Short mmCIF file of C-alpha atoms in Angstrom, two decimals:
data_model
loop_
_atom_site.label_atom_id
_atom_site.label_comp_id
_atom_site.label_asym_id
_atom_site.label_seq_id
_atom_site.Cartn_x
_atom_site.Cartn_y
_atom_site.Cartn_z
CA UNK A 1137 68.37 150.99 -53.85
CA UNK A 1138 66.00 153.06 -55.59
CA UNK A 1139 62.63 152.63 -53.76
CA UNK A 1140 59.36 154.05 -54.85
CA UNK A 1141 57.57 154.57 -51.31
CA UNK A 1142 53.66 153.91 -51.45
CA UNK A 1143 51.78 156.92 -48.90
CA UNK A 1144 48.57 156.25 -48.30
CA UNK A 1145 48.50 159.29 -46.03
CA UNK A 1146 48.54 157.56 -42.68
CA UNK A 1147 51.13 157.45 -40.08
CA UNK A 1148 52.53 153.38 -41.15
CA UNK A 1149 53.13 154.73 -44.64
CA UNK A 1150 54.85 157.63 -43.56
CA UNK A 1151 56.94 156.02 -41.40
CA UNK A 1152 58.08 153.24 -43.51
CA UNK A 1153 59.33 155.96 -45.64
CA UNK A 1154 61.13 157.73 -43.16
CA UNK A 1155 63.14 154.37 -42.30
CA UNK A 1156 63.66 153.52 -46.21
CA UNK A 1157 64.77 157.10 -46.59
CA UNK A 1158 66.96 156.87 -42.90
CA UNK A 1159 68.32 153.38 -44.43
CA UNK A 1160 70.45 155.15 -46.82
CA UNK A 1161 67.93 154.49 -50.04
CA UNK A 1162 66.50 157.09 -52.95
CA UNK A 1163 63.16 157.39 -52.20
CA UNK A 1164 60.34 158.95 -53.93
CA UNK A 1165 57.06 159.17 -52.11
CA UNK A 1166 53.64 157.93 -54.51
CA UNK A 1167 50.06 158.32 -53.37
CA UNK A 1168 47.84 155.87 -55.07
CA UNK A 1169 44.29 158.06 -56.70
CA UNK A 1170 41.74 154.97 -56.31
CA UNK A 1171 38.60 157.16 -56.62
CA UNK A 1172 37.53 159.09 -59.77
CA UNK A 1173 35.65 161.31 -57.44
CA UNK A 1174 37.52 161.24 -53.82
CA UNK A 1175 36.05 162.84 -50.74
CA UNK A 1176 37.18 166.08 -49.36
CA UNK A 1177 37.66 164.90 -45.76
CA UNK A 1178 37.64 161.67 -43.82
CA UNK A 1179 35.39 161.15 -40.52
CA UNK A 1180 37.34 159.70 -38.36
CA UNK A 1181 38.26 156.21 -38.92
CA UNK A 1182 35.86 155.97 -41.91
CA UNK A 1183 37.51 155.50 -44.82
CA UNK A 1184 40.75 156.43 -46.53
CA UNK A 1185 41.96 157.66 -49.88
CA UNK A 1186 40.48 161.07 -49.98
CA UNK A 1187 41.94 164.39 -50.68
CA UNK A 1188 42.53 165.36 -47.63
CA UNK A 1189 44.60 161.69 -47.52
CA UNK A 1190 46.69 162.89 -50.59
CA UNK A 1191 47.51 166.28 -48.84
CA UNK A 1192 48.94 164.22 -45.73
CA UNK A 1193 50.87 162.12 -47.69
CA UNK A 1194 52.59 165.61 -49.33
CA UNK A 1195 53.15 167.10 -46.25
CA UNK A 1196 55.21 164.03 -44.92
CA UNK A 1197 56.83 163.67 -48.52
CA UNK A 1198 58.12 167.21 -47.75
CA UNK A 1199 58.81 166.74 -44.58
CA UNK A 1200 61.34 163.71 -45.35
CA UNK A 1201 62.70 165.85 -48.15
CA UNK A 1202 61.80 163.53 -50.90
CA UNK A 1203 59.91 163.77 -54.40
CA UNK A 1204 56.14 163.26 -54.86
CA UNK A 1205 53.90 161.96 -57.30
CA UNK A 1206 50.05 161.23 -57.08
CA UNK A 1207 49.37 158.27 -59.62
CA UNK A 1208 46.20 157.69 -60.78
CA UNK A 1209 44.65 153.78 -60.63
CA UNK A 1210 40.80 154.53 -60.10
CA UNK A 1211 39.97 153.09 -63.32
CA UNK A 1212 42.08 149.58 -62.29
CA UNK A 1213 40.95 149.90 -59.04
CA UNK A 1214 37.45 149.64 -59.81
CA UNK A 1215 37.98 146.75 -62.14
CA UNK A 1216 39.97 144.70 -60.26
CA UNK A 1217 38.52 145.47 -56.65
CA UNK A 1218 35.07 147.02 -56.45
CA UNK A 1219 33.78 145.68 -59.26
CA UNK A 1220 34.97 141.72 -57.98
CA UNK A 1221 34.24 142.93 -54.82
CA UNK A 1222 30.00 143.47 -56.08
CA UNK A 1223 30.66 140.13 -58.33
CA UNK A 1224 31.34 138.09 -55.61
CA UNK A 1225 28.49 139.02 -52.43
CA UNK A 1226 25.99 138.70 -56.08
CA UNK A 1227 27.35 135.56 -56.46
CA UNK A 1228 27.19 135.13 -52.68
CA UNK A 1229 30.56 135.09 -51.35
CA UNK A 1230 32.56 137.66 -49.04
CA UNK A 1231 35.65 138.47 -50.30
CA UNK A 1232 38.13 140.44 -48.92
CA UNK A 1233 39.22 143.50 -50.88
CA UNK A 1234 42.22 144.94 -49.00
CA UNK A 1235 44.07 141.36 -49.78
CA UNK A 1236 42.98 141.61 -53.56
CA UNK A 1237 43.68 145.26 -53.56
CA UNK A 1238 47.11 144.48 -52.44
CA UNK A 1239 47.32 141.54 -54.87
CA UNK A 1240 46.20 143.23 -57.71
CA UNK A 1241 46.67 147.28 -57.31
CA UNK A 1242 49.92 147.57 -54.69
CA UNK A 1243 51.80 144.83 -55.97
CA UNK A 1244 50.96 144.08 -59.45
CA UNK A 1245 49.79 147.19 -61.03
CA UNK A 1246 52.29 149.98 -58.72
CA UNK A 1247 55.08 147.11 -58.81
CA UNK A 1248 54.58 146.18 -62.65
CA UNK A 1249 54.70 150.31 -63.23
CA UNK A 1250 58.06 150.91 -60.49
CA UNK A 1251 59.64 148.15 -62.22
CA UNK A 1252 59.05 149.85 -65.60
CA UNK A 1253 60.72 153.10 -64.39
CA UNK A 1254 63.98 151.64 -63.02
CA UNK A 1255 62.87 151.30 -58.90
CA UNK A 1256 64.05 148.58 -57.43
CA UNK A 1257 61.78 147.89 -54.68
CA UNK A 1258 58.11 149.41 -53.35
CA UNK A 1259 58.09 150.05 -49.69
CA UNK A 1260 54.92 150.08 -47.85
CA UNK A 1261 53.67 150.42 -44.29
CA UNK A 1262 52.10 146.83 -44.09
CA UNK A 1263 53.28 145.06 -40.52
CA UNK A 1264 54.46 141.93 -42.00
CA UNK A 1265 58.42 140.95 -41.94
CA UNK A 1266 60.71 139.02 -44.86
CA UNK A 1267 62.82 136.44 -44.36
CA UNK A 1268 65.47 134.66 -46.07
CA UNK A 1269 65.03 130.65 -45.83
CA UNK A 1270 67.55 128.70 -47.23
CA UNK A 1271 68.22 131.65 -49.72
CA UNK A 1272 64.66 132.03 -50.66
CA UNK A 1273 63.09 135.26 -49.86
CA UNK A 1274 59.81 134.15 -47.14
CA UNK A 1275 56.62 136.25 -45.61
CA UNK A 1276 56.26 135.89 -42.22
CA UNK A 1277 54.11 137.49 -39.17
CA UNK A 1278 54.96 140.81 -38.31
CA UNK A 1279 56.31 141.25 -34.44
CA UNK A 1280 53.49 142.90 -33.35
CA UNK A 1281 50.35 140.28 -33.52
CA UNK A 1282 47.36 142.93 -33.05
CA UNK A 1283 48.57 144.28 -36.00
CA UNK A 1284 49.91 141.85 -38.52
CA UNK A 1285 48.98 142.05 -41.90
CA UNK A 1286 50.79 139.11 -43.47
CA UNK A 1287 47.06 137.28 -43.94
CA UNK A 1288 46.52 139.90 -46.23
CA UNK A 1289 49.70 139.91 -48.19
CA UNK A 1290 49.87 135.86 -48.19
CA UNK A 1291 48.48 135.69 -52.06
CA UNK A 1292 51.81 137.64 -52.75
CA UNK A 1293 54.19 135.92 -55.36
CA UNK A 1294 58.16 134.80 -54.45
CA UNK A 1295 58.67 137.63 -57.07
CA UNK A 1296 56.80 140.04 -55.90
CA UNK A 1297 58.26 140.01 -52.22
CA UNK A 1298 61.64 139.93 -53.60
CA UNK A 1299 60.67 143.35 -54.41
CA UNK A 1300 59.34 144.22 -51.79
CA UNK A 1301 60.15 146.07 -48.64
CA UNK A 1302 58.59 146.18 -45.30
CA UNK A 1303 59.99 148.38 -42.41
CA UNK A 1304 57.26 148.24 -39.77
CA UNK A 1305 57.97 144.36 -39.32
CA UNK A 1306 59.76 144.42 -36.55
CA UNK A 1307 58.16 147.68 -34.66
CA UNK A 1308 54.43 147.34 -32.78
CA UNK A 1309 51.71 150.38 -33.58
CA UNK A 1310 52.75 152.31 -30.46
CA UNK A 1311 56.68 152.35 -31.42
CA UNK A 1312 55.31 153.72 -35.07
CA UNK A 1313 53.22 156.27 -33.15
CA UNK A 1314 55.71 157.94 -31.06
CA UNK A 1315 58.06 157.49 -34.14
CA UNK A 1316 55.90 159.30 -36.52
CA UNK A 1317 55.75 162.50 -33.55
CA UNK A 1318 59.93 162.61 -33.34
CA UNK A 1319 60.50 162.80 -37.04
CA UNK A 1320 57.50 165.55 -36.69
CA UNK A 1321 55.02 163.89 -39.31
CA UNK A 1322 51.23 165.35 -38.81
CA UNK A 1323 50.11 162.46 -39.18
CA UNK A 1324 51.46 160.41 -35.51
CA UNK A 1325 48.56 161.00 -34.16
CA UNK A 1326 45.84 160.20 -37.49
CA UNK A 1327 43.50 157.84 -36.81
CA UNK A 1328 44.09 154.17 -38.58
CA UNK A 1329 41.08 153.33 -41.51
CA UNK A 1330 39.08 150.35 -40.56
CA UNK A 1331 36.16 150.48 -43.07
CA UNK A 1332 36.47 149.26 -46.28
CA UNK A 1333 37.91 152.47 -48.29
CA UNK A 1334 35.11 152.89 -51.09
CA UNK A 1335 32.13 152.56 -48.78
CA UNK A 1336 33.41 155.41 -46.66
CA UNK A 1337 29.94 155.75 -44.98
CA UNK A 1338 30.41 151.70 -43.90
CA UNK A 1339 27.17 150.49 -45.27
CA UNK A 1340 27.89 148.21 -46.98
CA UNK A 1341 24.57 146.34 -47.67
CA UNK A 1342 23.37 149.88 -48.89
CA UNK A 1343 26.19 150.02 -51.18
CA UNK A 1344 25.72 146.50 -52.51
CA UNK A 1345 21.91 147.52 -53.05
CA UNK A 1346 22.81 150.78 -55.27
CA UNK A 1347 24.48 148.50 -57.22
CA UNK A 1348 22.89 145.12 -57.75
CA UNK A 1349 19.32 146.69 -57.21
CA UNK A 1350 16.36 144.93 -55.42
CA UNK A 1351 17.01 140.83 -55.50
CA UNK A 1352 14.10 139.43 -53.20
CA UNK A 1353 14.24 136.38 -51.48
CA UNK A 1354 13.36 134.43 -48.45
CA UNK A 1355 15.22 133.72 -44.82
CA UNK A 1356 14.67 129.57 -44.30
CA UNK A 1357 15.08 127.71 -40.94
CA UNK A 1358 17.71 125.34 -41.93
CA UNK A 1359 15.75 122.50 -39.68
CA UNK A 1360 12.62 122.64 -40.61
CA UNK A 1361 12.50 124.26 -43.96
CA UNK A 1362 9.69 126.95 -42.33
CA UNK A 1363 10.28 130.48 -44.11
CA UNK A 1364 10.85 132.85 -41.46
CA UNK A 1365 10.90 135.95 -43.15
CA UNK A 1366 11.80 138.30 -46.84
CA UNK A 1367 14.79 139.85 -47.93
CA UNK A 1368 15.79 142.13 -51.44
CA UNK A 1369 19.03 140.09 -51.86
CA UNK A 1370 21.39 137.78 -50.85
CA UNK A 1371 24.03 140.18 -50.84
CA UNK A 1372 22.64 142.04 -47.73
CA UNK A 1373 24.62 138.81 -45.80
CA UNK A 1374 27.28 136.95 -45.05
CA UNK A 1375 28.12 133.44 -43.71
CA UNK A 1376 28.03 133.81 -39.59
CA UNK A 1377 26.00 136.88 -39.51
CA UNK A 1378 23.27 137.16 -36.57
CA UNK A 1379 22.27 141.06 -36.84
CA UNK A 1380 20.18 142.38 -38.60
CA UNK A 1381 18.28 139.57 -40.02
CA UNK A 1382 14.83 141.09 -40.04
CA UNK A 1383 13.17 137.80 -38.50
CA UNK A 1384 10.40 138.78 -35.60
CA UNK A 1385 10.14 135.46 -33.99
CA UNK A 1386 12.88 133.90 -32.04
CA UNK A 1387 14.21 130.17 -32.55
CA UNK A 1388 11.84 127.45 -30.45
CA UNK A 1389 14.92 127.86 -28.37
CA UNK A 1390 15.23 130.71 -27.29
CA UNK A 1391 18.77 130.70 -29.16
CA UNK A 1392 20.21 133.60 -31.61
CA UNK A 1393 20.06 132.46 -35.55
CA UNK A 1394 22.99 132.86 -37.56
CA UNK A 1395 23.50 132.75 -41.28
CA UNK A 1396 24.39 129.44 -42.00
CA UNK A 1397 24.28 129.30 -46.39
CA UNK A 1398 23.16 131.75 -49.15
CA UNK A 1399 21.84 130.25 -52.32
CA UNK A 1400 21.95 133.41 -54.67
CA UNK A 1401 20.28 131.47 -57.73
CA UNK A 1402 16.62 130.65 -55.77
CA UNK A 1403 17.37 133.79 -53.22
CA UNK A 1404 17.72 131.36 -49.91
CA UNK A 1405 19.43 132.73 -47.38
CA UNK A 1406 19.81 129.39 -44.74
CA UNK A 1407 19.75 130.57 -40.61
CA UNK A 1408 19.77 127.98 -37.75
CA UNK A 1409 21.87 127.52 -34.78
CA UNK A 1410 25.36 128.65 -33.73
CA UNK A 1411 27.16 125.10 -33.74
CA UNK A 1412 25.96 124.10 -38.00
CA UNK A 1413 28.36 126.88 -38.54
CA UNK A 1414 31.67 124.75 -37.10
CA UNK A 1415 33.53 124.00 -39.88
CA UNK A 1416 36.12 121.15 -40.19
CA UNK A 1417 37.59 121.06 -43.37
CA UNK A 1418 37.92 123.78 -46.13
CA UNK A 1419 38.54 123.68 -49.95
CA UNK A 1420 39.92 127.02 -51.65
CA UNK A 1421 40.76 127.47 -55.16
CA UNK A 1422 43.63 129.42 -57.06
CA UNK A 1423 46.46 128.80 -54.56
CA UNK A 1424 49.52 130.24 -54.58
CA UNK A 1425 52.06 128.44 -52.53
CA UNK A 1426 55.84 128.44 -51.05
CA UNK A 1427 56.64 125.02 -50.65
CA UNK A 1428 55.73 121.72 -53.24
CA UNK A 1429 53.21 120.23 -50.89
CA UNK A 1430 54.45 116.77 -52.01
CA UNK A 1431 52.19 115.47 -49.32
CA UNK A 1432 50.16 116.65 -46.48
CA UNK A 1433 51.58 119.35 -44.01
CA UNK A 1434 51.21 120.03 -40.79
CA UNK A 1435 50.26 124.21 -40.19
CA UNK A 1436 47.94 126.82 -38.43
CA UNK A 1437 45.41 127.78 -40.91
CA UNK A 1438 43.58 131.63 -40.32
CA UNK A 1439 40.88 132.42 -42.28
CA UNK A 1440 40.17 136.14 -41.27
CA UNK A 1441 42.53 139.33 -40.86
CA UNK A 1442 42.82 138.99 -36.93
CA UNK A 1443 41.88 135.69 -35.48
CA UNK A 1444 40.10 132.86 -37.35
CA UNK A 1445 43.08 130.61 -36.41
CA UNK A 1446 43.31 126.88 -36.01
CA UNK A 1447 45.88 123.63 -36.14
CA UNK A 1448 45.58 122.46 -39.03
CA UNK A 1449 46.75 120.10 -42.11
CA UNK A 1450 46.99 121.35 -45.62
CA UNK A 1451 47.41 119.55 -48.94
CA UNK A 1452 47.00 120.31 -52.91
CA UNK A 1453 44.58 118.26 -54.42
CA UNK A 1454 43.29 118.16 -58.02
CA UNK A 1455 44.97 121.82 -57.99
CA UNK A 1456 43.17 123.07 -55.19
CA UNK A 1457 44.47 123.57 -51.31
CA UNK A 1458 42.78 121.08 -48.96
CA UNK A 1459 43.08 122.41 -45.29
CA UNK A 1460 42.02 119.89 -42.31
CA UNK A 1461 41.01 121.98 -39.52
CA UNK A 1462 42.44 119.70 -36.07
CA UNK A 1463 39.90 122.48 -34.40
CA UNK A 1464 36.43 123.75 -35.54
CA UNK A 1465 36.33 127.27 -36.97
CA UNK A 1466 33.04 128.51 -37.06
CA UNK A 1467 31.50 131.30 -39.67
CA UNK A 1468 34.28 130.50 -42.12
CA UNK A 1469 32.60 132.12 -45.47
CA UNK A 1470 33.49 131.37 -49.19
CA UNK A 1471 35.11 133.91 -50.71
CA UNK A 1472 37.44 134.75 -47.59
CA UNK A 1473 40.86 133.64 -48.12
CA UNK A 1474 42.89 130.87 -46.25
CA UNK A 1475 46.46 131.15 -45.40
CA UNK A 1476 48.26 128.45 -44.08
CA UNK A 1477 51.54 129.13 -41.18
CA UNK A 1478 54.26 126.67 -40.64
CA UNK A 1479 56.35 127.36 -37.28
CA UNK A 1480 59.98 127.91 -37.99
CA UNK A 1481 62.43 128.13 -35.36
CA UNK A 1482 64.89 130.27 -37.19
CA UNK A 1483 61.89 132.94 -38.80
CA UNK A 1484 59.07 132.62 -37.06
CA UNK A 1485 55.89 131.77 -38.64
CA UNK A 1486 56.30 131.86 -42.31
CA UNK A 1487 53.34 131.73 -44.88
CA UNK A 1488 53.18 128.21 -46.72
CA UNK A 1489 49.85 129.46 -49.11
CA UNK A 1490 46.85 131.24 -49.85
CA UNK A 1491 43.87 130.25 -51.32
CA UNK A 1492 40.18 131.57 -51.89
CA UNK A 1493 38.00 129.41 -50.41
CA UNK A 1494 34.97 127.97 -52.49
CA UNK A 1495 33.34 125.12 -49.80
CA UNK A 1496 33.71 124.26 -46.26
CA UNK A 1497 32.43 121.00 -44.89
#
């Protein structure tokens, strides 16, 4: 096939080249320009998609002899992500912009444009594995749990995957690693990008400040109603957070306060005890889904990138997906997404749906 290779400049990218390019496809290597004004250098882990990011992604272009192009998607980029991204904590939510980044930029925008020039697949370095149910082309958990991304890529259309390619499934971190060294790519040894790529610096309440400007408010004891203390904006928080609250007094308790609601309209931002943040059922809006939900099914919901898991049962209802929690999850925030697992013997766990959720009860 002809497969246009997304290099992000780490080692996962690189390597799921390598294999593409190993499996006997025509590869071309593509580095994705999100930034109209990208950073020379990364520090450390902070970060990703700066020069020195492009440069890494030539050199292992080059060194798996194949062509290389540096697109340029800042200006969708910050429509689609950032700016949704600063919509939604106003509006206060916490959404979660490497799953709408790979919604909207990796696999609508590249995959719309690779499509347009005659590729037949995008390949990318995302540990998640494809599998073929009863002819239908499924996403499923990568092999290596620390690392799977499929939460991420669960708003992904049947279309879309069928166009998709994932060689990392099957391979844990360390296997990549010591990969990446034998095929002599720079980058085995590059550290992975954990912060959220536009707020390199990961501050992200000072980031949200630039941009929404001063929004003051007040902290509330959910119990008693007492104000406890003043804020400049609901978007400095997020559902579940006990740091950095800026309260003096401790609860009557003695017990940590966590953020339980955020009311950006009268600037309330709700805190009480640990256990008002259980959560037992959860209703998300614009779902896409794998299977017709004729009724309710049985699942493991996970409602963050690593953990956040729980049995569960989901249902559509009125157009939205109803998930059942059999377990409490606590700090479950709107805005995050839901993705729902069914257990198959044959594939593994295989994504049912995905959903952004809007309420939790």
């Amino acid at each position: 096939m002809r497969v246009l290779a997304a290099m992000s400049g780490g080692v996962d990218s690189a390597v799921a080249a390598a294999r593409a390019v190993a499996a006997g496809h025509e590869v071309t290597g593509v580095h994705l320009a999100l930034s109209a004004k990208p950073g020379t250098l990364r520090t450390g882990a902070r970060g990703c998609c700066t020069i020195e990011d492009a440069r890494d992604a030539r050199r292992a272009a080059d060194v798996l002899g194949i062509p290389f192009y540096v697109w340029d998607f800042a200006e969708r980029f910050t429509e689609e992500v950032v700016d949704e991204f600063v919509a939604e904590y106003a509006a206060g939510r916490t959404p979660n912009p490497c799953l709408r980044c790979n919604e909207k930029i990796k696999f609508e925008a590249l995959l719309d444009k690779a499509i347009a020039l005659g590729f037949d697949a995008v390949c990318t370095g995302h540990y998640a594995r494809l599998a073929t149910v009863d002819g239908v082309i499924e996403l499923r958990r990568s092999a290596d749990d620390g690392k799977d991304q499929s939460y991420v890529l669960a708003s992904l259309t049947r279309e879309q995957l069928a166009h998709a390619m994932f060689p990392l499934g099957d391979s844990t971190k360390a296997q990549v690693r010591v990969e990446a060294a034998e095929r002599g790519l720079q980058v085995a040894e590059k550290p992975d990008s954990h912060d959220i790529c536009f707020i390199p610096d990961g501050d992200t309440r000072g980031f949200l400040t630039r941009k929404l400007g001063e929004q003051p408010g007040v902290l509330v004891d959910d119990q008693t109603g007492a104000v406890l203390g003043r804020h400049l904006g609901v978007h400095e928080f997020t559902v579940g957070q006990r740091k950095g609250l800026g309260i003096d007094a401790p609860a009557p308790d003695g017990r940590p306060r966590y953020v339980l609601s955020l009311e950006p309209v009268s600037g309330t931002v709700r805190v009480g005890a640990a256990e008002k943040l259980e959560v037992t059922e959860i209703v998300a809006r614009r779902p896409v889904t794998r299977i017709s939900f004729d009724g309710p099914v049985e699942c493991v919901a996970q409602v963050r990138a690593h953990g956040g898991l729980a049995p569960a049962v989901a249902e559509l209802v009125d157009g939205e997906l109803l998930v059942r929690l059999r377990e409490p999850l606590s700090g479950v925030a709107p805005g995050q997404a839901v993705a729902v697992y069914r257990e198959d013997a044959a594939a593994g766990d295989l994504v049912l749906a995905s959903a952004t959720i809007s309420s939790t009860r």
